[in-house]
mmCIF file of C-alpha atoms and ligand atoms in Angstrom:
data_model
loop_
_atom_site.group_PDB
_atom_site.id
_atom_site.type_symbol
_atom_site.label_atom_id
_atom_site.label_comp_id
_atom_site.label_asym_id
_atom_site.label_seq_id
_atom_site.Cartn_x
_atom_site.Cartn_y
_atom_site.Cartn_z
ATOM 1 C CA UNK A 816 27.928 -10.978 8.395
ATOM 2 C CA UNK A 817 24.761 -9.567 9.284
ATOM 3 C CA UNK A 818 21.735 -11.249 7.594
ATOM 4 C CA UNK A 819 17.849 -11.461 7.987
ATOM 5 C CA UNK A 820 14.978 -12.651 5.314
ATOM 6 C CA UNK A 821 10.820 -11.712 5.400
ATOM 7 C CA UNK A 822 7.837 -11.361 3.266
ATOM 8 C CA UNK A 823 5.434 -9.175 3.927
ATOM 9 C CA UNK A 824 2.355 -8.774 1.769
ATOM 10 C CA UNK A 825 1.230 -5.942 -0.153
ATOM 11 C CA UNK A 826 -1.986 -4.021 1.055
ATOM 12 C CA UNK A 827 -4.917 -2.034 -0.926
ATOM 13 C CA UNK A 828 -5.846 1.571 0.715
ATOM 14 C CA UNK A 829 -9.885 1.362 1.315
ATOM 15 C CA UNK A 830 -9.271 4.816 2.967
ATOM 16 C CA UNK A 831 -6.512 6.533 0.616
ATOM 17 C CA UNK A 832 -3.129 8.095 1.585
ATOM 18 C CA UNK A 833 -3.014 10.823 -0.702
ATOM 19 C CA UNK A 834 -1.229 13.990 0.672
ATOM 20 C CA UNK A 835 1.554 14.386 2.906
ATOM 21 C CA UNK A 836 2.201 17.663 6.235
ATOM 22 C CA UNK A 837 5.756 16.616 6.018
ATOM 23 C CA UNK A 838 7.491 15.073 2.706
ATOM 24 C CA UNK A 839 11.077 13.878 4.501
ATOM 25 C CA UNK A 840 9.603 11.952 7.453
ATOM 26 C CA UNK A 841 6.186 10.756 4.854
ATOM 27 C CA UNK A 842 3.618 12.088 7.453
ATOM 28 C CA UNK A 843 -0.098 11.920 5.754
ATOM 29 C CA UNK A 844 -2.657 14.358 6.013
ATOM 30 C CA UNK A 845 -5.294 11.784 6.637
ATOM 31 C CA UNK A 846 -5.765 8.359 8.779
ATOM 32 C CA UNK A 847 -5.832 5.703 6.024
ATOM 33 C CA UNK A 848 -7.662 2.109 6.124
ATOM 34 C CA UNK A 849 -6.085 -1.078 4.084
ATOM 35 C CA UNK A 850 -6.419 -4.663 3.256
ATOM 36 C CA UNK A 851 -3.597 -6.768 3.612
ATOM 37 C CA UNK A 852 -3.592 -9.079 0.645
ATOM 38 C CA UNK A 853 -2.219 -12.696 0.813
ATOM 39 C CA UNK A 854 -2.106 -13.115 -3.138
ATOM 40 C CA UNK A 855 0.186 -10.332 -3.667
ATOM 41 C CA UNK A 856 3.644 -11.236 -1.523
ATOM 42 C CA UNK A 857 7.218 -9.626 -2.004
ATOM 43 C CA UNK A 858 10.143 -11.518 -0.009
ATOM 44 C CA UNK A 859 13.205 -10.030 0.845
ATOM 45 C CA UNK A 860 16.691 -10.803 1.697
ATOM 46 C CA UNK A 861 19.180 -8.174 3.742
ATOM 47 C CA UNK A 862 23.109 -8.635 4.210
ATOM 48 C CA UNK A 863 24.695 -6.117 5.699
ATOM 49 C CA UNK A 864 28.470 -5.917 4.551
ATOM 50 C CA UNK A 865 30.923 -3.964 5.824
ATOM 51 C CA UNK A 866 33.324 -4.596 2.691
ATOM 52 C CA UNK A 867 29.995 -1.852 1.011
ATOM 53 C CA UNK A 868 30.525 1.511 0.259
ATOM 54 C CA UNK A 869 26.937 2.155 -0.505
ATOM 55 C CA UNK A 870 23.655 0.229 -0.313
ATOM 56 C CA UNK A 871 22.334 -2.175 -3.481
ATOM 57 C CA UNK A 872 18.936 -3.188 -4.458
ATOM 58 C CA UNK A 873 17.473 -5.772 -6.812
ATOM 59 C CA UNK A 874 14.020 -6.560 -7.512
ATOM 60 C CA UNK A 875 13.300 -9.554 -9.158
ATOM 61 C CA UNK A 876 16.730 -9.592 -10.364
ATOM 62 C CA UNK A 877 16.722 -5.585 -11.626
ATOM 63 C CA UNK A 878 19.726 -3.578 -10.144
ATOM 64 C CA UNK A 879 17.792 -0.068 -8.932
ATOM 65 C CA UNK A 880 18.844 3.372 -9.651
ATOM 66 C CA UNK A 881 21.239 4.823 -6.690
ATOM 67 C CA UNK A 882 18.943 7.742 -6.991
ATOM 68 C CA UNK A 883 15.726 5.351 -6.578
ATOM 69 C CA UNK A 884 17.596 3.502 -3.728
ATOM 70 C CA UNK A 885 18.600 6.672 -1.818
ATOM 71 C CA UNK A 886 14.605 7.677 -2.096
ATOM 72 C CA UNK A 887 13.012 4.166 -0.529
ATOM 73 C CA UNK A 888 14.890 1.504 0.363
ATOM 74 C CA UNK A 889 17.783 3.509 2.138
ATOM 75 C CA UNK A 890 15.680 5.545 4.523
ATOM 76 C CA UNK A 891 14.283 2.255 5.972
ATOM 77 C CA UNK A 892 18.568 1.424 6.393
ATOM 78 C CA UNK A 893 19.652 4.574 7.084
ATOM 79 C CA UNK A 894 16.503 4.701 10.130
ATOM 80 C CA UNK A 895 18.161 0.848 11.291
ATOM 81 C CA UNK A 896 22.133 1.920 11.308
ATOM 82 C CA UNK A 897 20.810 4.795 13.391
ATOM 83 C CA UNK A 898 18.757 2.666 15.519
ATOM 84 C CA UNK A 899 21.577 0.119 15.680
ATOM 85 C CA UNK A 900 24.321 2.220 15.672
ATOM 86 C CA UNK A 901 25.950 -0.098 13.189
ATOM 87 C CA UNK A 902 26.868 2.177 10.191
ATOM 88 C CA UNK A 903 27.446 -0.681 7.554
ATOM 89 C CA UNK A 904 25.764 -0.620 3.807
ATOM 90 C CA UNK A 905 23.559 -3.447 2.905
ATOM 91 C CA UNK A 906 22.737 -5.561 -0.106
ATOM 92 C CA UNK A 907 19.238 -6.366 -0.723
ATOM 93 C CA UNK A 908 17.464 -8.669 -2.987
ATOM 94 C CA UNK A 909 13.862 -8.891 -3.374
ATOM 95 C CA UNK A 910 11.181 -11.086 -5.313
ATOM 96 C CA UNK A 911 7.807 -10.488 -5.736
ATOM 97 C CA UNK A 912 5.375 -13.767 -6.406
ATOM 98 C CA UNK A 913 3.312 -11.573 -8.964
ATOM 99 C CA UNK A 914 5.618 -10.305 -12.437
ATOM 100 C CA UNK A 915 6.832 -6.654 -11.707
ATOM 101 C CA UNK A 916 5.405 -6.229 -15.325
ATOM 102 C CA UNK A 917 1.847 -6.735 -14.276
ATOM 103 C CA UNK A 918 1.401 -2.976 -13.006
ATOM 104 C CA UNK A 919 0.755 -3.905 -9.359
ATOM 105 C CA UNK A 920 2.462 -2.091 -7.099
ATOM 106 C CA UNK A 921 4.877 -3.955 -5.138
ATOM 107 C CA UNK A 922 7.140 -0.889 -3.535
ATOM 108 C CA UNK A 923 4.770 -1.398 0.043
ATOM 109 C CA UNK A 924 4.694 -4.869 0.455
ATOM 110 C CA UNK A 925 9.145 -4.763 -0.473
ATOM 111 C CA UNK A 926 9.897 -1.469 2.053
ATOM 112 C CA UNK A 927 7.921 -3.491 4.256
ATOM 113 C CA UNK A 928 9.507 -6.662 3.912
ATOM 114 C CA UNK A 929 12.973 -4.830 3.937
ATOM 115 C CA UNK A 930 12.256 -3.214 7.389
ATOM 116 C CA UNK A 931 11.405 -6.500 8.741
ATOM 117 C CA UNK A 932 14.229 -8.770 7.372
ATOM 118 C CA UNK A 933 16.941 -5.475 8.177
ATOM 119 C CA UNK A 934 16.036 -5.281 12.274
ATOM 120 C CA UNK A 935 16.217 -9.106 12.252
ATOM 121 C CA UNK A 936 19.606 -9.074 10.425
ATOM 122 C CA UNK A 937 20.790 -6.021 12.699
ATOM 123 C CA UNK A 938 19.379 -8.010 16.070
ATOM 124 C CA UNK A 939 16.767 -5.468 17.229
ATOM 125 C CA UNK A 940 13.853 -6.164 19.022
ATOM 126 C CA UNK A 941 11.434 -3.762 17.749
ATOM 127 C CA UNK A 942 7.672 -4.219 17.954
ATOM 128 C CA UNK A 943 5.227 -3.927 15.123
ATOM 129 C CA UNK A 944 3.985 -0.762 16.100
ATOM 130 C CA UNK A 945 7.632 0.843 16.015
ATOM 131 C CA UNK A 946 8.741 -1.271 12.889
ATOM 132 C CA UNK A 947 5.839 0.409 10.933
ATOM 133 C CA UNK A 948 7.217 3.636 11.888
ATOM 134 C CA UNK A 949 10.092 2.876 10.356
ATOM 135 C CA UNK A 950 8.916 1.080 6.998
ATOM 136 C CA UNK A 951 6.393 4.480 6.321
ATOM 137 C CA UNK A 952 9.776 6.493 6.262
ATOM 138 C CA UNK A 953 10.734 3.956 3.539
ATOM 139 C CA UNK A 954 7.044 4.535 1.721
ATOM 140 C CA UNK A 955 4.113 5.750 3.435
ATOM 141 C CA UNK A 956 1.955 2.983 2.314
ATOM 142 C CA UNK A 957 4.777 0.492 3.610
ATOM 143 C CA UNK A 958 3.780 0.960 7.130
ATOM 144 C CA UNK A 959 0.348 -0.685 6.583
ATOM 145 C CA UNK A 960 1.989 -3.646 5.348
ATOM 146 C CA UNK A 961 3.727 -4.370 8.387
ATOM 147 C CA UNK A 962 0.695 -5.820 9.792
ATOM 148 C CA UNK A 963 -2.397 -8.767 8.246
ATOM 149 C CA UNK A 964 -6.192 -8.383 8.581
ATOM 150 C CA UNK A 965 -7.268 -4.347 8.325
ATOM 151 C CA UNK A 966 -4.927 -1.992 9.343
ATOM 152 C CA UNK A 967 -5.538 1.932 10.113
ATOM 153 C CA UNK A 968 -2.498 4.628 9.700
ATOM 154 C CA UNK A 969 -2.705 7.212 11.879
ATOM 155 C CA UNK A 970 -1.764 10.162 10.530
ATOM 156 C CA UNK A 971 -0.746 11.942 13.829
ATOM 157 C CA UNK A 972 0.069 15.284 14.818
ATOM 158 C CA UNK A 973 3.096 15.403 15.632
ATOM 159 C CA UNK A 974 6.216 16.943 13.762
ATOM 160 C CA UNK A 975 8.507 13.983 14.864
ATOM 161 C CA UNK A 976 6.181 11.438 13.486
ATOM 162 C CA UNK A 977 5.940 9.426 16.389
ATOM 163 C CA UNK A 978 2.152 9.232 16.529
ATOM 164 C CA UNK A 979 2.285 8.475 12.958
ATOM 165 C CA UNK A 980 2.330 4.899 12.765
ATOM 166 C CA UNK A 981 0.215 1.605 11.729
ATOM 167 C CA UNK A 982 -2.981 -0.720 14.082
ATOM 168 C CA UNK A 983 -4.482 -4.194 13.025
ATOM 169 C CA UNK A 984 -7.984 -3.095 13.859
ATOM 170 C CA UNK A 985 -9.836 -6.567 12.685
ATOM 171 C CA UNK A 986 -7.592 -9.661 12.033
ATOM 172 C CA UNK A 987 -7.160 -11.449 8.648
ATOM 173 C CA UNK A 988 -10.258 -13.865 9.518
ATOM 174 C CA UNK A 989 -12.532 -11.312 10.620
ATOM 175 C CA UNK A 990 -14.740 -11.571 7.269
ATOM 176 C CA UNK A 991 -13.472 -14.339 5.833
ATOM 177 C CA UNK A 992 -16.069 -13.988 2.840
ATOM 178 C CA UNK A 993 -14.722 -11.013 1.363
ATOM 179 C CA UNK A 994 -12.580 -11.388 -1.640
ATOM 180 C CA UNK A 995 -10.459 -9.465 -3.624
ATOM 181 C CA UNK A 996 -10.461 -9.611 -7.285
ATOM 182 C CA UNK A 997 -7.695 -8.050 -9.322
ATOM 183 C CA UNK A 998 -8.249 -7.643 -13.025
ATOM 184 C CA UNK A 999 -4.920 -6.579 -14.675
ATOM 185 C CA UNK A 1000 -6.774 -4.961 -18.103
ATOM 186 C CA UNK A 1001 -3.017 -3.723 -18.899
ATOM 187 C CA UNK A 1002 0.919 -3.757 -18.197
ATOM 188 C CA UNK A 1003 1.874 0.017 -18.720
ATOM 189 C CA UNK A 1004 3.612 1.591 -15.952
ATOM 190 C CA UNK A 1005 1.894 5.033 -14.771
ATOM 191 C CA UNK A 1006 3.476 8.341 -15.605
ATOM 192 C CA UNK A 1007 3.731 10.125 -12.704
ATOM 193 C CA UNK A 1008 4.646 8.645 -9.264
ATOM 194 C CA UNK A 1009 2.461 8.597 -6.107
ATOM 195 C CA UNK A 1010 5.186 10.323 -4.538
ATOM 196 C CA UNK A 1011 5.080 13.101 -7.071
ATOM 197 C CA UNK A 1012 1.486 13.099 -8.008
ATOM 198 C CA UNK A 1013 0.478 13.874 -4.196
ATOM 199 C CA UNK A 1014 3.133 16.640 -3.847
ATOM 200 C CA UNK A 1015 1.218 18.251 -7.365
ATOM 201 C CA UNK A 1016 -2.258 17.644 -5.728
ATOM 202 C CA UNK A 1017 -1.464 19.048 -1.901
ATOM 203 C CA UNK A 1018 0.261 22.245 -3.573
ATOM 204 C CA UNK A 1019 -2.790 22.951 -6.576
ATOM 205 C CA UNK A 1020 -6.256 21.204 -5.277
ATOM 206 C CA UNK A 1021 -8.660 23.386 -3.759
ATOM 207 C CA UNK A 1022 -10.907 20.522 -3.476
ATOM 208 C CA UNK A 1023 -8.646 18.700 -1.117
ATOM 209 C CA UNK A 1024 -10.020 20.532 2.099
ATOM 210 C CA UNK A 1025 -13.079 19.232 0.837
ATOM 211 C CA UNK A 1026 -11.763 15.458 0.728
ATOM 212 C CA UNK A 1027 -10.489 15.807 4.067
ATOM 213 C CA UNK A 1028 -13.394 16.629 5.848
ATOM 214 C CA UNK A 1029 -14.934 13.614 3.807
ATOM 215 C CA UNK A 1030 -12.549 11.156 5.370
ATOM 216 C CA UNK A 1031 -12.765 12.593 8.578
ATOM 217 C CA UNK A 1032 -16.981 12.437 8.355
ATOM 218 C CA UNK A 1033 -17.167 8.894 7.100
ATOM 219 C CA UNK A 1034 -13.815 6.961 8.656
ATOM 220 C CA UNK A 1035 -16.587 6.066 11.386
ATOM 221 C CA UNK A 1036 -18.806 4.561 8.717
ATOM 222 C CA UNK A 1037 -15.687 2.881 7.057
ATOM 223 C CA UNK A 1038 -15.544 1.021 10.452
ATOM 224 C CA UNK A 1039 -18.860 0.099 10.912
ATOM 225 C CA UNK A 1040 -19.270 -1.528 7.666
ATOM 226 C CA UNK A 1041 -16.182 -4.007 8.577
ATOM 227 C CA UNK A 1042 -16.907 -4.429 11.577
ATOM 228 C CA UNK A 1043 -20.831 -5.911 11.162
ATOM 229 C CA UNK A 1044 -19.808 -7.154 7.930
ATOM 230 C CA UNK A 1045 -21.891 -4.825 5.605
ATOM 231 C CA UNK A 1046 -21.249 -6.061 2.491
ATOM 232 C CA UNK A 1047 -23.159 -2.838 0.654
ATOM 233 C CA UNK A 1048 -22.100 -0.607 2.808
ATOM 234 C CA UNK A 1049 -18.218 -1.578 2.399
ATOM 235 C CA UNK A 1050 -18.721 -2.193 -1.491
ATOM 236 C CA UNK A 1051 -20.350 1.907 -1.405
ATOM 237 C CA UNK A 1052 -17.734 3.488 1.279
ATOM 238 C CA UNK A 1053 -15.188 1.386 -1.005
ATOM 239 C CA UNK A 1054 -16.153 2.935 -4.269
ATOM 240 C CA UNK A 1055 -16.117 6.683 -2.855
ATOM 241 C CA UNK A 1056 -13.225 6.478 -0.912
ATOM 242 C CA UNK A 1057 -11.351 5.888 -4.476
ATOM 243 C CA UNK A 1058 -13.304 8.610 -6.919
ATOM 244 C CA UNK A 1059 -12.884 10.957 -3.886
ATOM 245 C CA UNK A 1060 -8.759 10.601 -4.452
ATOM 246 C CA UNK A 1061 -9.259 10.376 -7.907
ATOM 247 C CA UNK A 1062 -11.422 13.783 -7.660
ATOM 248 C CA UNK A 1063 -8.672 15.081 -6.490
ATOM 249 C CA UNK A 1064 -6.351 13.842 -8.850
ATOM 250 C CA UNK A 1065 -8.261 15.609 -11.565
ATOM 251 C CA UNK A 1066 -8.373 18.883 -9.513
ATOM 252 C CA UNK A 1067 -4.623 19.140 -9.848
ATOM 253 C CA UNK A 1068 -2.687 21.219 -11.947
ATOM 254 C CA UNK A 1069 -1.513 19.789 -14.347
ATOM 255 C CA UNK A 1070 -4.270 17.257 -13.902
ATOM 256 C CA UNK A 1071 -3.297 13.627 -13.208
ATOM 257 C CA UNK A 1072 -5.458 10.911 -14.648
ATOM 258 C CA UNK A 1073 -4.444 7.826 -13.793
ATOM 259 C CA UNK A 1074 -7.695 5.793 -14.994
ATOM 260 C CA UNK A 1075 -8.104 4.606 -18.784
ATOM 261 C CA UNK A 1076 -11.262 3.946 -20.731
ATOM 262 C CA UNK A 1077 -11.125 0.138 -18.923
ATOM 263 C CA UNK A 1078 -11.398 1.708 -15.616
ATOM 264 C CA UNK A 1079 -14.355 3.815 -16.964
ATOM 265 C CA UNK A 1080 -16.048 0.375 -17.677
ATOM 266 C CA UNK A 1081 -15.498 -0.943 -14.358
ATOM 267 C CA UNK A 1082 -16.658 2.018 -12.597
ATOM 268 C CA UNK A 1083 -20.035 1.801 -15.184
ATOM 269 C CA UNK A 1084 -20.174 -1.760 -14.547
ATOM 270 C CA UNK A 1085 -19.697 -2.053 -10.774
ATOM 271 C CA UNK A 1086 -20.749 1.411 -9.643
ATOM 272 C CA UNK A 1087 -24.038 0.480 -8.188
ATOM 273 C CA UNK A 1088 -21.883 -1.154 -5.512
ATOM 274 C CA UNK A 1089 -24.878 -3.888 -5.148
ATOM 275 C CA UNK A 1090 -22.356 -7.221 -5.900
ATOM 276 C CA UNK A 1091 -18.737 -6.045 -5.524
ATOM 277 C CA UNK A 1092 -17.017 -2.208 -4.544
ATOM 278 C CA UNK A 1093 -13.496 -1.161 -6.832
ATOM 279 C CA UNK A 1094 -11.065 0.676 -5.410
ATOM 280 C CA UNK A 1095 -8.496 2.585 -8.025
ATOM 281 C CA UNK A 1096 -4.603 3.527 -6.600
ATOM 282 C CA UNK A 1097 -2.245 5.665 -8.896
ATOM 283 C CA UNK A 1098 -3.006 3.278 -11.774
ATOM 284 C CA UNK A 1099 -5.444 1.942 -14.306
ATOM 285 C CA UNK A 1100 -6.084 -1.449 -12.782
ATOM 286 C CA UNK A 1101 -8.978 -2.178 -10.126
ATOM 287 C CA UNK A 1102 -9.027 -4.175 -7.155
ATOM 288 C CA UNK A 1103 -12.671 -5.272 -6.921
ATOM 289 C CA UNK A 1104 -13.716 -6.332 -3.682
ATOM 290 C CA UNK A 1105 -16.939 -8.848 -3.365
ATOM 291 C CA UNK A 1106 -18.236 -11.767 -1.323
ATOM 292 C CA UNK A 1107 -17.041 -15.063 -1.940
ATOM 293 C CA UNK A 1108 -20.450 -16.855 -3.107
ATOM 294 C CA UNK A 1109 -20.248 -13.847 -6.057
ATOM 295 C CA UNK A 1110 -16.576 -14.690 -7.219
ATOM 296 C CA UNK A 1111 -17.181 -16.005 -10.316
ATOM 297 C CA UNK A 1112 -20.513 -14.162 -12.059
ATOM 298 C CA UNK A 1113 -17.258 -10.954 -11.169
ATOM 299 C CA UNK A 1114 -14.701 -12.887 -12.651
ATOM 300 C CA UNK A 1115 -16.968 -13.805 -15.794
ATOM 301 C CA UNK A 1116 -17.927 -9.971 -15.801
ATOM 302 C CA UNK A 1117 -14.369 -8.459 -15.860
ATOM 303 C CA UNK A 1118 -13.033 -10.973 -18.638
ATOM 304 C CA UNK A 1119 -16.114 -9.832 -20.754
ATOM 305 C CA UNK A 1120 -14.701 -6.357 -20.061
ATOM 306 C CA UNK A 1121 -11.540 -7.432 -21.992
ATOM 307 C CA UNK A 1122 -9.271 -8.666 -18.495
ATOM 308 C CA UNK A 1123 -5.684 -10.528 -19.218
ATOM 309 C CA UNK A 1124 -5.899 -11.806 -16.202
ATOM 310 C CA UNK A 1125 -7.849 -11.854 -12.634
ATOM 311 C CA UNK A 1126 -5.365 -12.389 -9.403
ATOM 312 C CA UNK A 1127 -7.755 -13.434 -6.612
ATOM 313 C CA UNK A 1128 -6.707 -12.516 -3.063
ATOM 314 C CA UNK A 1129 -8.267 -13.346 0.305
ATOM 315 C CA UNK A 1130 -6.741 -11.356 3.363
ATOM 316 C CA UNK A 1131 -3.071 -11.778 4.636
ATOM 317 C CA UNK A 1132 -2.381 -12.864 7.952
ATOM 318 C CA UNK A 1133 0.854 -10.237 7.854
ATOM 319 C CA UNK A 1134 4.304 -10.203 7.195
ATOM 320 C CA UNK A 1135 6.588 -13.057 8.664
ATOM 321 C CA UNK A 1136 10.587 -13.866 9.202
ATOM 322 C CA UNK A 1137 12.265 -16.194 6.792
ATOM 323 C CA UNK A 1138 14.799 -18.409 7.429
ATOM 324 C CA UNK A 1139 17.705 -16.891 8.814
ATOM 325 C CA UNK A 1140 21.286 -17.928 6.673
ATOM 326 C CA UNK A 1141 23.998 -18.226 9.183
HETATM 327 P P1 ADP B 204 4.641 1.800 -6.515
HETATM 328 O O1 ADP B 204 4.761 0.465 -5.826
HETATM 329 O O2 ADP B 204 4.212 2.889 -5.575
HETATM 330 O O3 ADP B 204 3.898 1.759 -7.798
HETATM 331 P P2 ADP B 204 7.184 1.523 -7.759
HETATM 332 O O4 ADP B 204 6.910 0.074 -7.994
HETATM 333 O O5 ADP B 204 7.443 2.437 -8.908
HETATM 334 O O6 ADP B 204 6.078 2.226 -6.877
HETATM 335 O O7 ADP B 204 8.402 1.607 -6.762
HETATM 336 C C1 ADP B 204 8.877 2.847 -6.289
HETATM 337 C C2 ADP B 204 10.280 2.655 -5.743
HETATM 338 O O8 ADP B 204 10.212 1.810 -4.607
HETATM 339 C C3 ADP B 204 11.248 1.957 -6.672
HETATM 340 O O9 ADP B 204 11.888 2.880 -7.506
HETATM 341 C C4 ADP B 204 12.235 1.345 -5.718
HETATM 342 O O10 ADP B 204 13.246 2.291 -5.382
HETATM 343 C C5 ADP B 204 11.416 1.073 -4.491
HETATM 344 N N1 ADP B 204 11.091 -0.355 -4.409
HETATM 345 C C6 ADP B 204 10.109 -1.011 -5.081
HETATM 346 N N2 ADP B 204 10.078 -2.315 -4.761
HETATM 347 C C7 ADP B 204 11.065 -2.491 -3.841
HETATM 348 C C8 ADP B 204 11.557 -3.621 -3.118
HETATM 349 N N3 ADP B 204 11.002 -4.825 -3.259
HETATM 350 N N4 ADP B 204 12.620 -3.433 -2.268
HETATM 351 C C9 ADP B 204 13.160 -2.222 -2.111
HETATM 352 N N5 ADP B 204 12.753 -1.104 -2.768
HETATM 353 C C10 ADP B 204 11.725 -1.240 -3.625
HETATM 354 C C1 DP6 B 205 -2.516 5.863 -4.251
HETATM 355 O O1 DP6 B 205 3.062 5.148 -0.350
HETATM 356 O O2 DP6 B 205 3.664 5.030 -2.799
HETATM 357 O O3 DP6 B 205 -1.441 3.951 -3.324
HETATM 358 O O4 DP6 B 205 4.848 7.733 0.707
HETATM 359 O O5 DP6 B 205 5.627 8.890 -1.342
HETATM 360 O O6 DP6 B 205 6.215 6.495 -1.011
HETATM 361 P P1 DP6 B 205 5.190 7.591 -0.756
HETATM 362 O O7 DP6 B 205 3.847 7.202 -1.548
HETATM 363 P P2 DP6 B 205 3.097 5.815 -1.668
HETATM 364 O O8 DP6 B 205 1.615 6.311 -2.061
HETATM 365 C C2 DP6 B 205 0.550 5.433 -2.137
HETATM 366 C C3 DP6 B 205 -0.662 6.137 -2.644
HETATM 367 C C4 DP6 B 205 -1.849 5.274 -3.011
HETATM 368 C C5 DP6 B 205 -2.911 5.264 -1.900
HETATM 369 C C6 DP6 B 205 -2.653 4.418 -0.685
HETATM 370 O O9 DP6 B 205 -2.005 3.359 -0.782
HETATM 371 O O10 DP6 B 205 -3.171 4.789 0.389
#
């Protein structure tokens, strides 16, 4: 029996993945920047069985859809028996230490995980740079969570994909004052998929040209900002990296609006980008970066807004190998 257990954490796009040139392989139209986040963790556990005539996938105890499993989690297998040339199925089980009902998004930080925990199980000695190759297959955003600190994507050029992988460009200490606060204001699930809202965006928005010269103008300045520390500067490339996706969201037909009236009070609130930067993915809730000596006048601020709850996460250090079940 072939077995192999990891967690890897999820990660927050600074720099948003929001397009794809080629929907089978998952290859972006843009470099992307993320956080690693240490508060937000998935674990999972791989056995690969030969008695299987398909693969299976819980999270958090939920059996998922064959459909659902043949979309994520059994590209990232599929890409290993290949690799391996071991064609068994697997059984996979997954936990997340945040509740699935809580609207974060845990599919990066699980694909992830699952990529990790499967070449262990299957005995390959893959590095990081070819393992996030593999996990972006899985879910694009899964290849920045093969890696701590802040990690780049590079889209690449190539048709193969294999320029299209993931880089730890500053490790998880590098600003060890920067926090990230996430307010969960509700526990709906979004309508449409990333998967499917990019596919309506890339095919209908005429502003997306637009966006992508954006990215490619200010990636530099994305940089910068980490790299000396610039609180402001992050907080403001933060903030406009996320309406610029969500610009483009709106510029889709049918439009896709994935913010609420809540967000609309964050972005009111926080928008100066003075104490703290949001960023919004494919869903109502922020992830509102600021400096640690700010923390709580934020916190105070968001559960005046009407917050649950506020998960606080510093950055993770990466993904790592469980304990291996002989
Ligand atoms: P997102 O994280 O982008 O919001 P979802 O949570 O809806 O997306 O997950 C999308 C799909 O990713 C799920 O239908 C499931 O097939 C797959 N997935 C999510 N979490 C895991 C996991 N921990 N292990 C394997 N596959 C997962
Ligand atoms: C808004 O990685 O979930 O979170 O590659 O189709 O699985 P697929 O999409 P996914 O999209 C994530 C989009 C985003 C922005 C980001 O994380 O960069």
């Amino acid at each position: 029996m072939l077995e192999g257990e990891a967690e890897a954490p999820s990660n927050i796009a600074i720099v948003k993945y929001w397009g794809k040139r080629d929907v089978s392989l998952n290859l972006p139209l843009n470099d992307s920047l993320s956080i690693s986040l240490d508060a937000l963790k998935v674990t999972t556990k791989v056995l690969f069985d030969p008695a299987l005539s398909k693969d299976e996938v819980k999270v958090n105890g939920v059996k998922i859809s064959d459909e659902e499993v043949k979309s994520y989690a059994s590209r990232v297998l599929d890409k290993m028996r290949e690799i391996s040339g071991k064609r068994i199925y697997a059984k996979v089980e997954s936990w997340s230490n945040f509740p699935s009902s809580a609207g974060l998004a845990s599919s990066a930080a699980g694909i992830a995980a699952l990529t990790l925990a499967s070449s262990d199980a299957l005995g390959l000695d893959m590095n990081l740079k070819e393992l996030s190759k593999v996990a972006r297959i899985g879910s694009g955003s899964a290849c920045r969570s093969m890696y701590g600190g802040f990690v780049i994507w590079h889209a690449g050029v190539r048709d193969d994909g294999e320029d299209s992988f993931c880089e730890q460009v500053f490790p998880h200490d590098h600003w060890k004052e920067l926090v990230d606060l996430i307010p969960i204001f509700t526990e709906e699930r979004k309508r449409v998929s990333s998967r499917k809202g990019m596919g309506i965006s890339v095919e209908t928005s005429r502003l997306m040209k637009c966006r992508l010269e954006f990215i490619r103008d200010t990636f530099p300045l994305v940089l910068d900002s980490i790299r000396d520390r610039d609180a402001e500067k992050f907080f403001e490339m933060t903030i406009r990296h996320s309406n610029s996706m969500h610009a483009i969201m709106m510029d889709s037909f049918p439009p896709l609006v994935y913010l609420n009236a809540m967000s609309l009070k964050v972005i009111d609130r926080f928008g100066d980008g003075k104490t703290a930067g949001y960023t919004f993915d494919a869903g109502p809730n922020p992830h509102i970066f600021t400096l640690r000596k700010d923390v709580e006048a934020v916190e105070n601020s968001l559960m005046e807004l009407g917050a649950i709850k506020v998960v606080k996460s510093s950055v993770s250090a990466g993904p790592r190998l469980g304990m291996k079940h002989d």
